[in-house]
C-alpha cells in the first residue's frame, strides 16, 4: 500500500504539484493552496505540533507518517520532513491509498 502512496507522491512531484520545505509549505497552507500536508513521522515534536495546529486552523488534511528518507526518495530529493500537495486530485488519490497503511501514524 505505502509504495502506491509514495509513487503517487513522485507522480505529483513530476507534475509540479508538490511543495517542499518549511517556508514554502507554510505559505501554501496560509494561502489555502495546500490540499494535503504530509509530515515525516520522525520529525521533531515541535515541527509535528506546528503543522498539526496550522493545518487544523486552516482545515487542511494532515498525514504524519513514513520517514524523512522515504519521503525524500519518493519525490527525487534528499531527506524531506514536510511536503504539501497543491492538487486536489493527487491529494485524494494519496489519501485513499494511505488509509490502511501501518506506516502512517496520524491522519486528520
Short mmCIF file of N, CA and C in Angstrom, two decimals:
data_model
loop_
_atom_site.label_atom_id
_atom_site.label_comp_id
_atom_site.label_asym_id
_atom_site.label_seq_id
_atom_site.Cartn_x
_atom_site.Cartn_y
_atom_site.Cartn_z
N UNK A 1 0.82 -1.21 0.00
CA UNK A 1 0.00 0.00 0.00
C UNK A 1 0.86 1.27 0.00
N UNK A 2 1.82 1.32 0.90
CA UNK A 2 2.59 2.55 1.03
C UNK A 2 3.39 2.85 -0.23
N UNK A 3 3.83 1.80 -0.93
CA UNK A 3 4.57 2.04 -2.17
C UNK A 3 3.70 2.77 -3.18
N UNK A 4 2.41 2.47 -3.18
CA UNK A 4 1.49 3.15 -4.09
C UNK A 4 1.37 4.63 -3.72
N UNK A 5 1.30 4.91 -2.42
CA UNK A 5 1.22 6.30 -1.96
C UNK A 5 2.49 7.06 -2.30
N UNK A 6 3.64 6.43 -2.05
CA UNK A 6 4.91 7.09 -2.33
C UNK A 6 5.13 7.29 -3.82
N UNK A 7 4.71 6.33 -4.64
CA UNK A 7 4.85 6.53 -6.09
C UNK A 7 3.88 7.61 -6.56
N UNK A 8 2.73 7.73 -5.90
CA UNK A 8 1.79 8.83 -6.20
C UNK A 8 2.41 10.18 -5.90
N UNK A 9 3.19 10.25 -4.81
CA UNK A 9 3.90 11.50 -4.49
C UNK A 9 4.91 11.84 -5.58
N UNK A 10 5.61 10.81 -6.08
CA UNK A 10 6.57 11.03 -7.16
C UNK A 10 5.90 11.55 -8.42
N UNK A 11 4.74 10.98 -8.72
CA UNK A 11 3.98 11.42 -9.89
C UNK A 11 3.53 12.87 -9.72
N UNK A 12 3.05 13.22 -8.53
CA UNK A 12 2.63 14.59 -8.25
C UNK A 12 3.81 15.56 -8.35
N UNK A 13 4.98 15.12 -7.90
CA UNK A 13 6.17 15.96 -7.97
C UNK A 13 6.54 16.24 -9.42
N UNK A 14 6.51 15.19 -10.25
CA UNK A 14 6.83 15.38 -11.67
C UNK A 14 5.81 16.28 -12.35
N UNK A 15 4.58 16.29 -11.85
CA UNK A 15 3.54 17.15 -12.41
C UNK A 15 3.63 18.58 -11.88
N UNK A 16 4.56 18.81 -10.95
CA UNK A 16 4.73 20.16 -10.40
C UNK A 16 3.69 20.52 -9.36
N UNK A 17 3.12 19.53 -8.70
CA UNK A 17 2.04 19.78 -7.74
C UNK A 17 2.45 19.54 -6.29
N UNK A 18 3.77 19.46 -6.03
CA UNK A 18 4.27 19.25 -4.67
C UNK A 18 5.17 20.41 -4.28
N UNK A 19 4.99 20.90 -3.05
CA UNK A 19 5.84 21.94 -2.49
C UNK A 19 6.55 21.32 -1.30
N UNK A 20 7.86 21.57 -1.16
CA UNK A 20 8.61 21.04 -0.02
C UNK A 20 9.32 22.17 0.70
N UNK A 21 9.67 21.91 1.93
CA UNK A 21 10.39 22.90 2.72
C UNK A 21 9.46 23.69 3.62
N UNK A 22 9.97 24.03 4.78
CA UNK A 22 9.17 24.67 5.83
C UNK A 22 8.47 25.94 5.36
N UNK A 23 9.22 26.89 4.81
CA UNK A 23 8.63 28.17 4.42
C UNK A 23 7.64 28.02 3.27
N UNK A 24 7.98 27.22 2.27
CA UNK A 24 7.10 27.04 1.11
C UNK A 24 5.79 26.37 1.50
N UNK A 25 5.89 25.36 2.36
CA UNK A 25 4.68 24.65 2.79
C UNK A 25 3.81 25.56 3.65
N UNK A 26 4.43 26.32 4.54
CA UNK A 26 3.67 27.23 5.40
C UNK A 26 2.94 28.28 4.56
N UNK A 27 3.61 28.79 3.53
CA UNK A 27 2.98 29.76 2.64
C UNK A 27 1.79 29.13 1.91
N UNK A 28 1.95 27.87 1.47
CA UNK A 28 0.87 27.16 0.78
C UNK A 28 -0.33 26.95 1.72
N UNK A 29 -0.05 26.65 2.98
CA UNK A 29 -1.14 26.46 3.95
C UNK A 29 -1.88 27.77 4.17
N UNK A 30 -1.13 28.84 4.39
CA UNK A 30 -1.75 30.14 4.68
C UNK A 30 -2.57 30.67 3.50
N UNK A 31 -2.17 30.34 2.28
CA UNK A 31 -2.89 30.81 1.09
C UNK A 31 -4.03 29.85 0.71
N UNK A 32 -4.21 28.79 1.51
CA UNK A 32 -5.20 27.74 1.23
C UNK A 32 -4.94 27.04 -0.10
N UNK A 33 -3.70 27.06 -0.57
CA UNK A 33 -3.34 26.36 -1.80
C UNK A 33 -3.04 24.89 -1.54
N UNK A 34 -2.61 24.57 -0.31
CA UNK A 34 -2.28 23.19 0.03
C UNK A 34 -3.57 22.39 0.18
N UNK A 35 -3.61 21.22 -0.45
CA UNK A 35 -4.78 20.34 -0.36
C UNK A 35 -4.54 19.19 0.61
N UNK A 36 -3.27 18.88 0.86
CA UNK A 36 -2.88 17.81 1.78
C UNK A 36 -1.45 18.07 2.22
N UNK A 37 -1.19 17.95 3.51
CA UNK A 37 0.16 18.14 4.04
C UNK A 37 0.63 16.81 4.62
N UNK A 38 1.87 16.44 4.32
CA UNK A 38 2.46 15.20 4.84
C UNK A 38 3.72 15.57 5.62
N UNK A 39 3.76 15.15 6.88
CA UNK A 39 4.92 15.38 7.74
C UNK A 39 5.55 14.03 8.06
N UNK A 40 6.86 13.96 7.98
CA UNK A 40 7.57 12.71 8.30
C UNK A 40 7.33 12.32 9.75
N UNK A 41 7.16 11.05 9.98
CA UNK A 41 6.93 10.56 11.33
C UNK A 41 8.11 10.76 12.25
N UNK A 42 9.31 10.95 11.68
CA UNK A 42 10.50 11.16 12.51
C UNK A 42 10.87 12.65 12.62
N UNK A 43 9.92 13.52 12.33
CA UNK A 43 10.14 14.96 12.51
C UNK A 43 10.14 15.28 14.00
N UNK A 44 10.68 16.43 14.36
CA UNK A 44 10.73 16.81 15.78
C UNK A 44 9.32 17.05 16.32
N UNK A 45 9.18 16.94 17.62
CA UNK A 45 7.87 17.16 18.27
C UNK A 45 7.37 18.57 17.99
N UNK A 46 8.29 19.54 17.96
CA UNK A 46 7.93 20.92 17.70
C UNK A 46 7.35 21.08 16.29
N UNK A 47 7.99 20.45 15.31
CA UNK A 47 7.51 20.50 13.92
C UNK A 47 6.14 19.84 13.79
N UNK A 48 5.99 18.69 14.42
CA UNK A 48 4.70 17.98 14.38
C UNK A 48 3.59 18.85 14.95
N UNK A 49 3.84 19.47 16.10
CA UNK A 49 2.82 20.32 16.74
C UNK A 49 2.50 21.53 15.86
N UNK A 50 3.53 22.15 15.32
CA UNK A 50 3.36 23.34 14.48
C UNK A 50 2.43 23.06 13.30
N UNK A 51 2.69 21.96 12.59
CA UNK A 51 1.87 21.65 11.41
C UNK A 51 0.51 21.07 11.78
N UNK A 52 0.42 20.34 12.88
CA UNK A 52 -0.87 19.84 13.33
C UNK A 52 -1.79 21.03 13.67
N UNK A 53 -1.25 22.02 14.38
CA UNK A 53 -2.03 23.20 14.74
C UNK A 53 -2.40 24.03 13.51
N UNK A 54 -1.42 24.28 12.64
CA UNK A 54 -1.66 25.13 11.47
C UNK A 54 -2.66 24.49 10.51
N UNK A 55 -2.51 23.19 10.25
CA UNK A 55 -3.43 22.50 9.36
C UNK A 55 -4.83 22.44 9.97
N UNK A 56 -4.90 22.28 11.29
CA UNK A 56 -6.20 22.29 11.96
C UNK A 56 -6.89 23.63 11.83
N UNK A 57 -6.14 24.71 11.98
CA UNK A 57 -6.70 26.06 11.87
C UNK A 57 -7.25 26.32 10.47
N UNK A 58 -6.50 25.90 9.44
CA UNK A 58 -6.89 26.15 8.06
C UNK A 58 -7.71 25.01 7.44
N UNK A 59 -8.00 23.99 8.26
CA UNK A 59 -8.80 22.84 7.83
C UNK A 59 -8.21 22.13 6.59
N UNK A 60 -6.91 21.88 6.67
CA UNK A 60 -6.21 21.17 5.60
C UNK A 60 -5.87 19.78 6.13
N UNK A 61 -6.18 18.73 5.38
CA UNK A 61 -5.86 17.37 5.83
C UNK A 61 -4.36 17.21 6.08
N UNK A 62 -4.03 16.50 7.15
CA UNK A 62 -2.64 16.29 7.55
C UNK A 62 -2.39 14.81 7.73
N UNK A 63 -1.27 14.33 7.20
CA UNK A 63 -0.84 12.95 7.38
C UNK A 63 0.54 12.99 8.00
N UNK A 64 0.71 12.24 9.09
CA UNK A 64 2.03 12.10 9.71
C UNK A 64 2.43 10.65 9.54
N UNK A 65 3.52 10.43 8.81
CA UNK A 65 3.93 9.06 8.59
C UNK A 65 5.15 8.95 7.71
N UNK A 66 5.57 7.72 7.48
CA UNK A 66 6.79 7.40 6.74
C UNK A 66 7.99 7.98 7.50
N UNK A 67 9.12 8.07 6.88
CA UNK A 67 10.27 8.72 7.48
C UNK A 67 10.87 9.68 6.46
N UNK A 68 11.77 10.51 6.91
CA UNK A 68 12.29 11.58 6.03
C UNK A 68 13.02 11.03 4.80
N UNK A 69 13.70 9.89 4.94
CA UNK A 69 14.40 9.33 3.78
C UNK A 69 13.41 8.86 2.71
N UNK A 70 12.35 8.16 3.13
CA UNK A 70 11.38 7.64 2.16
C UNK A 70 10.59 8.77 1.52
N UNK A 71 10.24 9.80 2.29
CA UNK A 71 9.54 10.95 1.69
C UNK A 71 10.42 11.63 0.66
N UNK A 72 11.68 11.86 0.99
CA UNK A 72 12.60 12.50 0.06
C UNK A 72 12.80 11.67 -1.19
N UNK A 73 13.03 10.38 -1.01
CA UNK A 73 13.24 9.49 -2.16
C UNK A 73 12.02 9.45 -3.07
N UNK A 74 10.83 9.53 -2.49
CA UNK A 74 9.61 9.45 -3.30
C UNK A 74 9.46 10.64 -4.25
N UNK A 75 10.04 11.79 -3.88
CA UNK A 75 9.96 12.97 -4.75
C UNK A 75 11.29 13.28 -5.43
N UNK A 76 12.25 12.35 -5.33
CA UNK A 76 13.53 12.52 -6.02
C UNK A 76 14.43 13.57 -5.41
N UNK A 77 14.33 13.76 -4.11
CA UNK A 77 15.15 14.76 -3.39
C UNK A 77 15.82 14.07 -2.21
N UNK A 78 16.80 14.77 -1.57
CA UNK A 78 17.33 14.21 -0.33
C UNK A 78 16.23 14.22 0.75
N UNK A 79 16.57 13.93 1.96
CA UNK A 79 15.59 13.85 3.04
C UNK A 79 14.60 15.02 3.03
N UNK A 80 13.33 14.69 3.20
CA UNK A 80 12.27 15.71 3.29
C UNK A 80 11.44 15.43 4.53
N UNK A 81 11.17 16.47 5.30
CA UNK A 81 10.36 16.33 6.51
C UNK A 81 8.93 16.76 6.24
N UNK A 82 8.74 17.71 5.34
CA UNK A 82 7.40 18.27 5.11
C UNK A 82 7.13 18.42 3.61
N UNK A 83 5.95 17.99 3.19
CA UNK A 83 5.51 18.12 1.80
C UNK A 83 4.07 18.63 1.80
N UNK A 84 3.73 19.39 0.80
CA UNK A 84 2.33 19.79 0.61
C UNK A 84 1.93 19.49 -0.83
N UNK A 85 0.78 18.86 -0.99
CA UNK A 85 0.22 18.61 -2.32
C UNK A 85 -0.69 19.78 -2.67
N UNK A 86 -0.50 20.31 -3.87
CA UNK A 86 -1.24 21.50 -4.29
C UNK A 86 -2.41 21.17 -5.22
N UNK A 87 -2.67 19.90 -5.44
CA UNK A 87 -3.72 19.48 -6.37
C UNK A 87 -4.68 18.53 -5.65
N UNK A 88 -5.98 18.81 -5.73
CA UNK A 88 -6.97 18.00 -5.02
C UNK A 88 -7.02 16.57 -5.53
N UNK A 89 -6.84 16.36 -6.81
CA UNK A 89 -6.86 15.01 -7.38
C UNK A 89 -5.76 14.14 -6.81
N UNK A 90 -4.53 14.67 -6.77
CA UNK A 90 -3.42 13.92 -6.19
C UNK A 90 -3.64 13.71 -4.69
N UNK A 91 -4.14 14.73 -4.00
CA UNK A 91 -4.39 14.62 -2.56
C UNK A 91 -5.40 13.51 -2.27
N UNK A 92 -6.46 13.44 -3.05
CA UNK A 92 -7.48 12.40 -2.87
C UNK A 92 -6.89 11.02 -3.14
N UNK A 93 -6.11 10.90 -4.21
CA UNK A 93 -5.52 9.61 -4.57
C UNK A 93 -4.60 9.10 -3.45
N UNK A 94 -3.76 9.97 -2.92
CA UNK A 94 -2.81 9.56 -1.88
C UNK A 94 -3.55 9.27 -0.58
N UNK A 95 -4.55 10.06 -0.24
CA UNK A 95 -5.33 9.81 0.98
C UNK A 95 -5.99 8.44 0.93
N UNK A 96 -6.54 8.08 -0.21
CA UNK A 96 -7.22 6.79 -0.34
C UNK A 96 -6.25 5.62 -0.20
N UNK A 97 -5.04 5.75 -0.74
CA UNK A 97 -4.08 4.65 -0.66
C UNK A 97 -3.44 4.53 0.72
N UNK A 98 -3.44 5.61 1.49
CA UNK A 98 -2.76 5.62 2.79
C UNK A 98 -3.65 5.10 3.92
N UNK A 99 -4.93 5.12 3.78
CA UNK A 99 -5.85 4.81 4.87
C UNK A 99 -5.50 3.54 5.65
N UNK A 100 -5.13 2.47 4.97
CA UNK A 100 -4.86 1.20 5.64
C UNK A 100 -3.38 0.90 5.84
N UNK A 101 -2.54 1.91 5.78
CA UNK A 101 -1.10 1.71 5.87
C UNK A 101 -0.63 1.79 7.31
N UNK A 102 0.17 0.83 7.73
CA UNK A 102 0.67 0.80 9.09
C UNK A 102 1.78 1.83 9.32
N UNK A 103 2.39 2.32 8.24
CA UNK A 103 3.49 3.28 8.38
C UNK A 103 3.01 4.70 8.67
N UNK A 104 1.71 4.90 8.63
CA UNK A 104 1.15 6.22 8.88
C UNK A 104 0.60 6.25 10.29
N UNK A 105 1.06 7.21 11.08
CA UNK A 105 0.68 7.28 12.48
C UNK A 105 -0.57 8.11 12.71
N UNK A 106 -0.80 9.08 11.85
CA UNK A 106 -1.84 10.08 12.16
C UNK A 106 -2.43 10.60 10.85
N UNK A 107 -3.73 10.57 10.78
CA UNK A 107 -4.41 11.15 9.62
C UNK A 107 -5.54 12.01 10.15
N UNK A 108 -5.59 13.26 9.71
CA UNK A 108 -6.63 14.16 10.18
C UNK A 108 -7.33 14.78 8.99
#
